[in-house]
Short mmCIF file of N, CA and C and ligand atoms in Angstrom, two decimals:
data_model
loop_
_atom_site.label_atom_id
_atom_site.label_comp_id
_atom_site.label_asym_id
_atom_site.label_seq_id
_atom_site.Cartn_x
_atom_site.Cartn_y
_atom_site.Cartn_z
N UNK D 1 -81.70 41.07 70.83
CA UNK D 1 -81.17 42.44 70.90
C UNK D 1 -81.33 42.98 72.32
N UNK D 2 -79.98 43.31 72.80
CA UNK D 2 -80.72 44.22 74.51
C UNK D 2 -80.66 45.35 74.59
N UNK D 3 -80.81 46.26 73.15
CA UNK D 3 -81.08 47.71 73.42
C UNK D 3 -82.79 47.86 73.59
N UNK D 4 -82.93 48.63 74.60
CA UNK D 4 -84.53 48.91 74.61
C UNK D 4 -84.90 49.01 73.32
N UNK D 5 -86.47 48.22 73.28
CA UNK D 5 -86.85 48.76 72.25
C UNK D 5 -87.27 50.03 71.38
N UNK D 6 -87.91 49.68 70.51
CA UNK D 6 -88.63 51.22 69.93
C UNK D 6 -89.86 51.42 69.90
N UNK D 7 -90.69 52.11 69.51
CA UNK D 7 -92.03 51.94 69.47
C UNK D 7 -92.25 51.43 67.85
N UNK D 8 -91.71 52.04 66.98
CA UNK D 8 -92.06 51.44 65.88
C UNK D 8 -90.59 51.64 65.34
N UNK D 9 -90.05 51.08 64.79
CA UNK D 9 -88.78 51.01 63.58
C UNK D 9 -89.76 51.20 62.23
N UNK D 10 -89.17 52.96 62.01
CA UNK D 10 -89.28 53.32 60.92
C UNK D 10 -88.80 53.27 59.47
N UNK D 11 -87.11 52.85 59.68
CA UNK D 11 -86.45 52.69 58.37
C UNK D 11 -85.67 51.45 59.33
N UNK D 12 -85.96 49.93 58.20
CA UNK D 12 -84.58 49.25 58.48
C UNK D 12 -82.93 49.64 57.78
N UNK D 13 -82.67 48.93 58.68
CA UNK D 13 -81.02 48.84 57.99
C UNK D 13 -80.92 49.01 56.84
N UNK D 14 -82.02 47.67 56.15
CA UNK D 14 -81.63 47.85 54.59
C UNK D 14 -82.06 48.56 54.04
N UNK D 15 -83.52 48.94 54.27
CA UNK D 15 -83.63 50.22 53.70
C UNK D 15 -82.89 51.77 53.50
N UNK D 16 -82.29 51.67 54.69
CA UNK D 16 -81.58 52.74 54.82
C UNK D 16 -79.96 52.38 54.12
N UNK D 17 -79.60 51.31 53.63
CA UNK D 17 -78.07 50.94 53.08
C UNK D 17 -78.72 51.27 51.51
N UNK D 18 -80.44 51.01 51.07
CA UNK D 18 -80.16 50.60 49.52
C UNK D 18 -80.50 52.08 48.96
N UNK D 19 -81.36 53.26 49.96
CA UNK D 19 -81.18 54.47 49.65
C UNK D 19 -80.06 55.64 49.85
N UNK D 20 -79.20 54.91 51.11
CA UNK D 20 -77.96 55.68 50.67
C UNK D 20 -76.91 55.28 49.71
N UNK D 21 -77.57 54.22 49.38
CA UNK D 21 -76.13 53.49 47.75
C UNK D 21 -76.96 54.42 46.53
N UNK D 22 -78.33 54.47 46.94
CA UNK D 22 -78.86 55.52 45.38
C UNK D 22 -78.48 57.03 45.44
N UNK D 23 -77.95 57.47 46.96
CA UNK D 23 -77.93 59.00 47.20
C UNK D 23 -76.32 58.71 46.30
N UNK D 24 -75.03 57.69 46.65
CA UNK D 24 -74.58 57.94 46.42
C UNK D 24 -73.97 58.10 45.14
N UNK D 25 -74.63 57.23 44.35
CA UNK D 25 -74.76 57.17 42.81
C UNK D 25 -75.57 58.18 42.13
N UNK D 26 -76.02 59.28 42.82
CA UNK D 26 -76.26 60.14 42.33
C UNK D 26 -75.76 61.17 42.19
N UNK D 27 -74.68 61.61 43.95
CA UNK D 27 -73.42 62.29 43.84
C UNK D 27 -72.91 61.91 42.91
N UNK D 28 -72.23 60.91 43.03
CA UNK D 28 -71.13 60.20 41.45
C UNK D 28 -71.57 60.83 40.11
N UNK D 29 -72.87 60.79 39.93
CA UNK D 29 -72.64 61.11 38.80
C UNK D 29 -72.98 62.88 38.46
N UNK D 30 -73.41 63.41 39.11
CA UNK D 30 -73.55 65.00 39.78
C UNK D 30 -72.08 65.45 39.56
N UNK D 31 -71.17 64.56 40.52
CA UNK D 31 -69.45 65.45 40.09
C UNK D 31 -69.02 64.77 39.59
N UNK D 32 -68.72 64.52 38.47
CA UNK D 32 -67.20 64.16 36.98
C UNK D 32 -66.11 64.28 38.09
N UNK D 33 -65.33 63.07 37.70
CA UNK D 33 -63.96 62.88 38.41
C UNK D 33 -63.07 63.87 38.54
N UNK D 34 -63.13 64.83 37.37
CA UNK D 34 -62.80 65.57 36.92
C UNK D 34 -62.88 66.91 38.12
N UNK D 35 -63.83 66.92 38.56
CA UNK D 35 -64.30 67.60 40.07
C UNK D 35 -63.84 67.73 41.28
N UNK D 36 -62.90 68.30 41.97
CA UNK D 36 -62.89 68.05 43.33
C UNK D 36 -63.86 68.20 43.98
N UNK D 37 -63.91 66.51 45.18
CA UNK D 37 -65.30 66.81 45.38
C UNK D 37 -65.18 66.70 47.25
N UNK D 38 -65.89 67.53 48.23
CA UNK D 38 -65.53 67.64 49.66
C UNK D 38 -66.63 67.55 50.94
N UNK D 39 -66.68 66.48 51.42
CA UNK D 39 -67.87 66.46 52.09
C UNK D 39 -68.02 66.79 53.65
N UNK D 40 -68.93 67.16 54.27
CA UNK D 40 -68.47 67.88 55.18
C UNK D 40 -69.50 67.26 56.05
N UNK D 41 -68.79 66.59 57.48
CA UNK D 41 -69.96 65.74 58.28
C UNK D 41 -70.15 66.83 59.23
N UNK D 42 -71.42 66.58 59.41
CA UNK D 42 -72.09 67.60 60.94
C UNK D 42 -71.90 66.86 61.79
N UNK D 43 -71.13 66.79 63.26
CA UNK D 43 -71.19 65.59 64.00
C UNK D 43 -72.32 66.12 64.97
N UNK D 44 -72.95 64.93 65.85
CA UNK D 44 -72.33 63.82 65.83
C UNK D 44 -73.26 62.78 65.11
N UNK D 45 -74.39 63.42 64.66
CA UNK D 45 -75.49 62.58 64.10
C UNK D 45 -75.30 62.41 62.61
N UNK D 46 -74.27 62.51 62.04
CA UNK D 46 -74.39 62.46 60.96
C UNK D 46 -73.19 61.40 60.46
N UNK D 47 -72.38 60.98 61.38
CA UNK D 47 -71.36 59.94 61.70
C UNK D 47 -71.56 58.59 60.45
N UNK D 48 -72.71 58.27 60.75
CA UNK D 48 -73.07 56.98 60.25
C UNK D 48 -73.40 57.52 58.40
N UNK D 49 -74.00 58.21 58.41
CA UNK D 49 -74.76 58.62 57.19
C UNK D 49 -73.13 58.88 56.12
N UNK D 50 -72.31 59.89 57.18
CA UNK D 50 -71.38 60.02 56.44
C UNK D 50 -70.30 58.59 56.00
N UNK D 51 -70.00 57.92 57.18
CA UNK D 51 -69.40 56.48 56.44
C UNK D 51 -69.74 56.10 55.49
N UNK D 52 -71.83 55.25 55.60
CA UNK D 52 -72.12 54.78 54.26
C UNK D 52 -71.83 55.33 52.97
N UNK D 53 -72.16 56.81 53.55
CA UNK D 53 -72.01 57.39 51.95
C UNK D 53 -70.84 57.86 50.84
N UNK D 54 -69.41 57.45 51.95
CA UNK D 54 -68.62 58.00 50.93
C UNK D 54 -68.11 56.41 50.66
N UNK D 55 -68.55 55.53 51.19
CA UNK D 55 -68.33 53.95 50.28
C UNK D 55 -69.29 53.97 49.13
N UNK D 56 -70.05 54.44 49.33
CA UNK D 56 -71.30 54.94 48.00
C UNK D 56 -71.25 55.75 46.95
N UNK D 57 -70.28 56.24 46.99
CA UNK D 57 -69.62 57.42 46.01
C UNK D 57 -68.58 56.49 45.15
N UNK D 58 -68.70 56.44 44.18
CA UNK D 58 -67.43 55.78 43.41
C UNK D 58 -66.50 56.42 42.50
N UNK D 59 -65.97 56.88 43.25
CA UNK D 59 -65.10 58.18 42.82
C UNK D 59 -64.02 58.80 44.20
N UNK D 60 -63.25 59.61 44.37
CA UNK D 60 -62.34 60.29 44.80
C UNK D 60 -63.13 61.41 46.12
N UNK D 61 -62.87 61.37 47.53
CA UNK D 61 -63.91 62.03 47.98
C UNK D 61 -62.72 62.29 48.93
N UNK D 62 -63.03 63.56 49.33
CA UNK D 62 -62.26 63.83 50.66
C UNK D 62 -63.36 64.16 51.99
N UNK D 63 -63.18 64.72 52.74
CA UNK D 63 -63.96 64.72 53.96
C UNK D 63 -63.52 65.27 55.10
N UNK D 64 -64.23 66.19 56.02
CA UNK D 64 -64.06 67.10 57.16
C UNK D 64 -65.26 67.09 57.90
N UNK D 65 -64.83 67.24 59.62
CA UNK D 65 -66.00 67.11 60.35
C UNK D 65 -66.59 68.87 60.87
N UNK D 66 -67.55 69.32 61.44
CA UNK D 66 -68.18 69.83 62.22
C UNK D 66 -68.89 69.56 63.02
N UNK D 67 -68.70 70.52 64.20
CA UNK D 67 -69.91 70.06 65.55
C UNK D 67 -70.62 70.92 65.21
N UNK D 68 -71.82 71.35 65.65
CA UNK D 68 -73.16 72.33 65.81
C UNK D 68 -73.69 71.97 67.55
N UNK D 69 -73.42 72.92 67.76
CA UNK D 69 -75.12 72.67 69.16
C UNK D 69 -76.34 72.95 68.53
N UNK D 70 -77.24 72.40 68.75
CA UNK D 70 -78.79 73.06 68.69
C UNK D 70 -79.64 72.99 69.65
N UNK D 71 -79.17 72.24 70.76
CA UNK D 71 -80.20 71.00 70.70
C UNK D 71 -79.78 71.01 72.14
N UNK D 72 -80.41 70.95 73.09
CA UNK D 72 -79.87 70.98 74.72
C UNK D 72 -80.19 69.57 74.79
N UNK D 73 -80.77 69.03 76.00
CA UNK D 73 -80.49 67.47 76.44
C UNK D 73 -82.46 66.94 75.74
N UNK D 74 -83.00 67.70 75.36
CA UNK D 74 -84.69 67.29 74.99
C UNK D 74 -84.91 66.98 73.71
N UNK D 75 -85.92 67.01 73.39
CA UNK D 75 -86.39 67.06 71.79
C UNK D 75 -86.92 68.09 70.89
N UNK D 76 -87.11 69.77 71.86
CA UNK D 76 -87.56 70.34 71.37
C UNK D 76 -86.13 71.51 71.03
N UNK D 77 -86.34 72.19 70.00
CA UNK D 77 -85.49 72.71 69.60
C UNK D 77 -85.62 74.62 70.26
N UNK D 78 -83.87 74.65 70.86
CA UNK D 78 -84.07 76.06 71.13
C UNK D 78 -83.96 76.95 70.56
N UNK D 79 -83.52 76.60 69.21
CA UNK D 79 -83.32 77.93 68.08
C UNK D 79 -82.20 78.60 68.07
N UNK D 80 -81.40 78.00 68.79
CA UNK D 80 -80.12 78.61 68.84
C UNK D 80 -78.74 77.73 68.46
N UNK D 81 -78.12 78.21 67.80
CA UNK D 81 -77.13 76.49 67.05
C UNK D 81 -75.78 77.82 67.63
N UNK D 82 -74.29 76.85 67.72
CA UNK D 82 -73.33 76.98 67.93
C UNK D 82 -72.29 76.61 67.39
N UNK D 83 -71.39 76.85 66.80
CA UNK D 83 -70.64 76.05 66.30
C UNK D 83 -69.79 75.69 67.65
N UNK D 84 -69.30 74.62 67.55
CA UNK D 84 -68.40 73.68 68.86
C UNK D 84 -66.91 73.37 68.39
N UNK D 85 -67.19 73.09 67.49
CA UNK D 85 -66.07 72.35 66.54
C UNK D 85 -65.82 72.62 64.79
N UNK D 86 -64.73 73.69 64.85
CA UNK D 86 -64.76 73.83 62.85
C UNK D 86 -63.66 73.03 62.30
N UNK D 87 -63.80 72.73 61.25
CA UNK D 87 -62.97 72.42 60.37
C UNK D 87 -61.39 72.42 60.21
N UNK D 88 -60.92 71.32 59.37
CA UNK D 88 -59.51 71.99 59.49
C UNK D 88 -59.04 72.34 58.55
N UNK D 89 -59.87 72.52 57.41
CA UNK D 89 -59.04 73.07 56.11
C UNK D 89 -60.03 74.17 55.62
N UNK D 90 -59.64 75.03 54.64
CA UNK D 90 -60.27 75.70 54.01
C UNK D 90 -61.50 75.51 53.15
N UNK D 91 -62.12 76.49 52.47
CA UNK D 91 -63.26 75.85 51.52
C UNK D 91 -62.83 76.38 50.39
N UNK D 92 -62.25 77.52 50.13
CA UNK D 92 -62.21 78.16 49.13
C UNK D 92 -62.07 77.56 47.82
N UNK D 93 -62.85 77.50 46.93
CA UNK D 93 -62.97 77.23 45.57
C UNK D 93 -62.99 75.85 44.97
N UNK D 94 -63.66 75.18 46.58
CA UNK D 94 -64.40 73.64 46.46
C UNK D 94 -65.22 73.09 46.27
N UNK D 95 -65.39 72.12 45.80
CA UNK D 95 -67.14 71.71 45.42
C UNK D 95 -67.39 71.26 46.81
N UNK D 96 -68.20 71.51 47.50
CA UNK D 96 -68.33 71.37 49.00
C UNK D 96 -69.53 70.74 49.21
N UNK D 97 -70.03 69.37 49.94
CA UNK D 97 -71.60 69.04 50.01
C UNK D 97 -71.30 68.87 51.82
N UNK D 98 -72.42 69.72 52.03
CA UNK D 98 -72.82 69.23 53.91
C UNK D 98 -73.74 68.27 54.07
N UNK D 99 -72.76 66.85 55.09
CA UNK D 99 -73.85 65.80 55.03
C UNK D 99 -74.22 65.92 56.41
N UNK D 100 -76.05 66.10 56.60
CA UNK D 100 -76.16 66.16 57.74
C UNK D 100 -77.31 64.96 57.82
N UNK D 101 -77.63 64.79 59.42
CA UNK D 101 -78.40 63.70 59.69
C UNK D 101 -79.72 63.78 59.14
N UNK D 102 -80.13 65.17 59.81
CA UNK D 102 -81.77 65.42 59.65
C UNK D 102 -81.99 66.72 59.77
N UNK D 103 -82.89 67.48 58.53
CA UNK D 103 -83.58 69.00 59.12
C UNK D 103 -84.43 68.75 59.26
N UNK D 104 -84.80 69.09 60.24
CA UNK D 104 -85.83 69.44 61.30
C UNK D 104 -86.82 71.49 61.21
N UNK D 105 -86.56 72.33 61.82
CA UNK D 105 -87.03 73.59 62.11
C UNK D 105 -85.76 74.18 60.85
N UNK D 106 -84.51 73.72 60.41
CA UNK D 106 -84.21 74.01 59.84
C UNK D 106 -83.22 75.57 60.15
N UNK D 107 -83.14 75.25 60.93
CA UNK D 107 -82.09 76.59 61.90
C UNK D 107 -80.51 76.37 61.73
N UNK D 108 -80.41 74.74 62.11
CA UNK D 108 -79.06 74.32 62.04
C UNK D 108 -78.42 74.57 60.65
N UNK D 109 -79.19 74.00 59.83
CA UNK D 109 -78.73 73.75 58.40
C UNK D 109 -78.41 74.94 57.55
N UNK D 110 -79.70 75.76 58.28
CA UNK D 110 -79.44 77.24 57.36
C UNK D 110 -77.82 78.01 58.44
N UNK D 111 -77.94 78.13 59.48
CA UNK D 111 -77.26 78.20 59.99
C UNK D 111 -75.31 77.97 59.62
N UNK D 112 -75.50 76.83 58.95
CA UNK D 112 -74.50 76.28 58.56
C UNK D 112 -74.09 76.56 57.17
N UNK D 113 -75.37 76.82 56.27
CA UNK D 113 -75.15 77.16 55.23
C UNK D 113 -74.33 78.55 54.86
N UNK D 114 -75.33 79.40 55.69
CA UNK D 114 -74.57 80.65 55.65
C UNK D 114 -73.28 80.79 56.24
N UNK D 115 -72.22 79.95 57.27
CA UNK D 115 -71.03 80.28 57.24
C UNK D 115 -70.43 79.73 56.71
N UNK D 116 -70.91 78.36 55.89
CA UNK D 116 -69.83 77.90 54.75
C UNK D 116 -69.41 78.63 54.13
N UNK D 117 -70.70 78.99 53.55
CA UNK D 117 -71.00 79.77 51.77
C UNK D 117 -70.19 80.97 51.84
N UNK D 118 -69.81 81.87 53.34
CA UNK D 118 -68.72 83.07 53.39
C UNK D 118 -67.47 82.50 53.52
N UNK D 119 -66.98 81.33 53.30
CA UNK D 119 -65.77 80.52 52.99
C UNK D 119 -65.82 80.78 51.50
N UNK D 120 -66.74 81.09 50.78
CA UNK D 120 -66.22 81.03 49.09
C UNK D 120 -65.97 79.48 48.56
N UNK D 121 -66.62 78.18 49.32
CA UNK D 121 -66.66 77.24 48.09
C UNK D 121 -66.85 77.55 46.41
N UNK D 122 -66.05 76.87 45.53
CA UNK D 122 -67.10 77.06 44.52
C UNK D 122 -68.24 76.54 44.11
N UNK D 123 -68.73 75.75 44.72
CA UNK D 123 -70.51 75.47 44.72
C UNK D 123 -70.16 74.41 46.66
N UNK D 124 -71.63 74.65 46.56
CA UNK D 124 -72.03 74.25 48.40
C UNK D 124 -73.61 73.58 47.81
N UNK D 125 -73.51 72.50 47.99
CA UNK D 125 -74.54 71.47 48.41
C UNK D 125 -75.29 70.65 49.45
N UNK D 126 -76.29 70.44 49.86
CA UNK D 126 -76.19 69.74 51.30
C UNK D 126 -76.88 68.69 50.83
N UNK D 127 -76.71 67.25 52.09
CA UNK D 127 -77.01 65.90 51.14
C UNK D 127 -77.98 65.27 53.40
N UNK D 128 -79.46 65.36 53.38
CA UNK D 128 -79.84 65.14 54.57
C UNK D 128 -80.37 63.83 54.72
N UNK D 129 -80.07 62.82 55.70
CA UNK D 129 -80.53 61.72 55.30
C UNK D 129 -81.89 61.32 55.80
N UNK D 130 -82.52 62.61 56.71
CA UNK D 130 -84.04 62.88 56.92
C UNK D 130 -84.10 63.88 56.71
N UNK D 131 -85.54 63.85 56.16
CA UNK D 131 -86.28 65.70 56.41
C UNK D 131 -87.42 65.39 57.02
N UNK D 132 -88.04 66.47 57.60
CA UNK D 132 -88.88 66.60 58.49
C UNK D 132 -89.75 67.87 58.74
N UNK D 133 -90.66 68.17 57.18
CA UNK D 133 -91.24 69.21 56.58
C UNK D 133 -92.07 69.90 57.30
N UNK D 134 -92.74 69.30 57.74
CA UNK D 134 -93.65 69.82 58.65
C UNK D 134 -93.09 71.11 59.83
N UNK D 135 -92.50 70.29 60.35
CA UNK D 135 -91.57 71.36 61.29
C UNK D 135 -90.74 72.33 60.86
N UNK D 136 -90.56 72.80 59.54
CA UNK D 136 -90.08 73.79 59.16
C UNK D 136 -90.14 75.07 59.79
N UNK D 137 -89.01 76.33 60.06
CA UNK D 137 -89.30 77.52 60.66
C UNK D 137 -88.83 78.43 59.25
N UNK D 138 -87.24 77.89 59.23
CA UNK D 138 -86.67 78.94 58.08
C UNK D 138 -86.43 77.59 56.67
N UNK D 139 -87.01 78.25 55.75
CA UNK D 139 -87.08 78.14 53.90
C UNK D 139 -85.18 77.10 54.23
N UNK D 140 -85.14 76.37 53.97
CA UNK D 140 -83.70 75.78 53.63
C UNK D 140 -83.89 74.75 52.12
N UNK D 141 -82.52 74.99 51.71
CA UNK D 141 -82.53 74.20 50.41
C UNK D 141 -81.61 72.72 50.65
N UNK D 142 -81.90 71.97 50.59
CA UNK D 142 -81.41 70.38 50.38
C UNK D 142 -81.66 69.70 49.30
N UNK D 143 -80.23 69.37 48.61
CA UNK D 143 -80.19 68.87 47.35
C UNK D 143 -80.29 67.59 47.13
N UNK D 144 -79.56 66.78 48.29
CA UNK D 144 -80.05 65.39 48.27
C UNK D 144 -80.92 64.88 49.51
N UNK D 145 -81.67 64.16 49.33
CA UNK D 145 -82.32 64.04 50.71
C UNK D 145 -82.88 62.28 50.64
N UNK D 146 -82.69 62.00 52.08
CA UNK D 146 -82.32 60.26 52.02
C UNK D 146 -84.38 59.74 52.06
N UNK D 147 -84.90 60.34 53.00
CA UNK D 147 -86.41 60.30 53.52
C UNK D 147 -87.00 61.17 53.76
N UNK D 148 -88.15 61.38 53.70
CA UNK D 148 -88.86 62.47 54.11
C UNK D 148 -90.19 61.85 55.26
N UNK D 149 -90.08 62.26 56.30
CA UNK D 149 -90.73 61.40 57.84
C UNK D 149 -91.92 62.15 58.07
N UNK D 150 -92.62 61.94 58.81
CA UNK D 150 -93.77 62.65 59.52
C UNK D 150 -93.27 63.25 60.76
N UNK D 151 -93.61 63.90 61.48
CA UNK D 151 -93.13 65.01 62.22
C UNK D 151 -93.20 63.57 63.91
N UNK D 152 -91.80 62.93 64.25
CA UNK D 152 -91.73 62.30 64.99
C UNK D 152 -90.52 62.45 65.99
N UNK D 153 -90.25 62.21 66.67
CA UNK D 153 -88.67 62.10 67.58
C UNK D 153 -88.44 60.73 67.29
N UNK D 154 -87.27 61.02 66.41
CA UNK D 154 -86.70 59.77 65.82
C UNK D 154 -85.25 59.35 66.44
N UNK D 155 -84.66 58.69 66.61
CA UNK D 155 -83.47 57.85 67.16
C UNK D 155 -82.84 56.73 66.06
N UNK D 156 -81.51 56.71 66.18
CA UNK D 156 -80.77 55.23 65.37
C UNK D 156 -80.17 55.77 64.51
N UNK D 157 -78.97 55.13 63.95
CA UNK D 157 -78.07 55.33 62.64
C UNK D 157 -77.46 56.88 62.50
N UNK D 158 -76.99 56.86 64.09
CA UNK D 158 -76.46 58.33 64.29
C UNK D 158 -77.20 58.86 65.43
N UNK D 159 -78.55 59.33 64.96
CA UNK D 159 -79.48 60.45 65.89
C UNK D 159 -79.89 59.61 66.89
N UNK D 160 -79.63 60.41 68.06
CA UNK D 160 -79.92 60.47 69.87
C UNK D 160 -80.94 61.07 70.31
N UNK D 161 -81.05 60.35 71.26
CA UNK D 161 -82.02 60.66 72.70
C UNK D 161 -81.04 60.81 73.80
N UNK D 162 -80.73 62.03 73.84
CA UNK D 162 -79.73 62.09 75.32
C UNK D 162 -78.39 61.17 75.21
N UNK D 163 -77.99 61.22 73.76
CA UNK D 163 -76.48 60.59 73.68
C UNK D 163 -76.70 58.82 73.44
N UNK D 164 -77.67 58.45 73.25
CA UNK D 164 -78.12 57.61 73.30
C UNK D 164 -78.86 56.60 72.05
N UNK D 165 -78.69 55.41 71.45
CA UNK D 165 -79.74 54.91 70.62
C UNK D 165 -78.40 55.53 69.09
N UNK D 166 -77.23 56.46 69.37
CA UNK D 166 -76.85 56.29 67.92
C UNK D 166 -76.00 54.97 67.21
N UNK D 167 -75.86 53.83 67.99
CA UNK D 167 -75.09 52.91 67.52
C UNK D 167 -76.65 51.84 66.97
N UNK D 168 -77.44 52.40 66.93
CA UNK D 168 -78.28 51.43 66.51
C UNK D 168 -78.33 51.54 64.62
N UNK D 169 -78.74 50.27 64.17
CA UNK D 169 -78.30 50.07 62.61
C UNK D 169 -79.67 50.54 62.22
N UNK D 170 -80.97 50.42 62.77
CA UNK D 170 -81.89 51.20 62.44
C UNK D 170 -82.67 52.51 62.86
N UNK D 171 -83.73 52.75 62.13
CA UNK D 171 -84.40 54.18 62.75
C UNK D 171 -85.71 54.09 63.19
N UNK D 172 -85.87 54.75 63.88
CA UNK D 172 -87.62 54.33 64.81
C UNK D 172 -87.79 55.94 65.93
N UNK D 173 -88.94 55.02 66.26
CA UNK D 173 -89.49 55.97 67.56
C UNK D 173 -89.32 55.29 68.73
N UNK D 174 -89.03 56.23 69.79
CA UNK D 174 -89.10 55.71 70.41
C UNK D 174 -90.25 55.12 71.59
N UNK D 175 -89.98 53.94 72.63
CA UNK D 175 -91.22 53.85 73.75
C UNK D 175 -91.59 55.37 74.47
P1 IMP K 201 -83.08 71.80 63.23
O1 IMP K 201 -82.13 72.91 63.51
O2 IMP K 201 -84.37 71.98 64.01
O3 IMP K 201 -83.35 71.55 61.77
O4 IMP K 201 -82.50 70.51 63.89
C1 IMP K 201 -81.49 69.83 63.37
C2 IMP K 201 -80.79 68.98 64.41
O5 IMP K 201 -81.67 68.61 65.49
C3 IMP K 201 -80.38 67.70 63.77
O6 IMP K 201 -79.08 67.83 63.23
C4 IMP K 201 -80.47 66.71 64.90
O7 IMP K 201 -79.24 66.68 65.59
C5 IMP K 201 -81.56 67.26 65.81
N1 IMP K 201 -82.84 66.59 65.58
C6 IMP K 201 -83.94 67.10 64.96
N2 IMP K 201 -84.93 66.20 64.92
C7 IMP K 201 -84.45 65.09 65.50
C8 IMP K 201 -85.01 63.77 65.74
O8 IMP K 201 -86.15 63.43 65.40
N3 IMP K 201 -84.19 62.90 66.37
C9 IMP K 201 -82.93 63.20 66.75
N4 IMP K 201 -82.36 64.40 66.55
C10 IMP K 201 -83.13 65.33 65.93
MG1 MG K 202 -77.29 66.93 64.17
#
């Protein structure tokens, strides 16, 4: 491999393929076909999470992206999120799930929650494929959640270091 290493690889590949095939068989069976069902990627860290998971869904899924800022070029968070990039369709009276990479302080997510939810989905879900409890600032609700980590700067399978480390198939710390 000639990507620098990590300090420790926290989740392999497979680990991370055989818990997002259980996140997604749990959506599946959460919405009846019967359901329109709409998932909504946070880019850019959430890229990967969102592929696996709508091959993981066995059922009918549609899909839309968002950008967020939070996050300047470091690891520490400024508390301030942006939207960059919205959507191109409506929400109104959709079953709507936001798949994001990781909450963290939990700013982004709530952040996001509250301008969905004034779109009028008819239900809003979010599906995170880390959490990261410890660091909590604001109370957020996440319905599906892939891991729950110890309070680390993590990289791989989406999430960056300076644009960096998201084409990697696993997750770790870095040197
Ligand atoms: P929050 O607003 O503090 O919850 O931060 C959420 C966003 O910060 C995530 O969507 C990530 O883009 C980024 N982030 C938080 N923790 C990490 C990490 O450990 N590695 C990479 N990005 C992170
Ligand atoms: Mg993100």
């Amino acid at each position: 491999m000639s990507q620098p290493t990590l300090e420790t690889i926290l989740l392999t590949a497979d680990q991370i393929r055989d818990r997002v095939c259980d996140l997604g068989r749990q959506i599946a069976e959460d919405y009846p076909e019967s359901m329109d069902l709409h998932l909504i990627c946070v880019l850019k860290g959430a890229f990967m999470f969102l592929a696996d998971l709508v091959r993981a869904i066995d059922r009918t899924v549609t899909f839309d992206f968002m950008a967020v800022s939070s996050y300047a070029k470091g690891t520490t968070s400024s508390g301030e999120v942006r939207l960059v990039k919205d959507l191109d369709t409506g929400l109104q009276g959709r079953n709507v799930i936001i798949v994001e990479d990781i909450v963290d302080t939990g700013l982004t997510l709530s952040y996001l929650q509250e301008i969905l939810r004034a779109r009028s989905p008819r239900s809003l879900r979010t599906a995170c494929l880390l959490n990261k409890p410890s660091r909590r600032v604001v109370d957020v609700k996440v319905d599906y959640i892939g891991f729950t980590i110890e309070d680390r700067f993590v990289v791989g399978y989406g999430l960056d270091y300076a644009e960096k480390y998201r084409n990697r198939p696993d997750i770790g710390i870095l040197q």
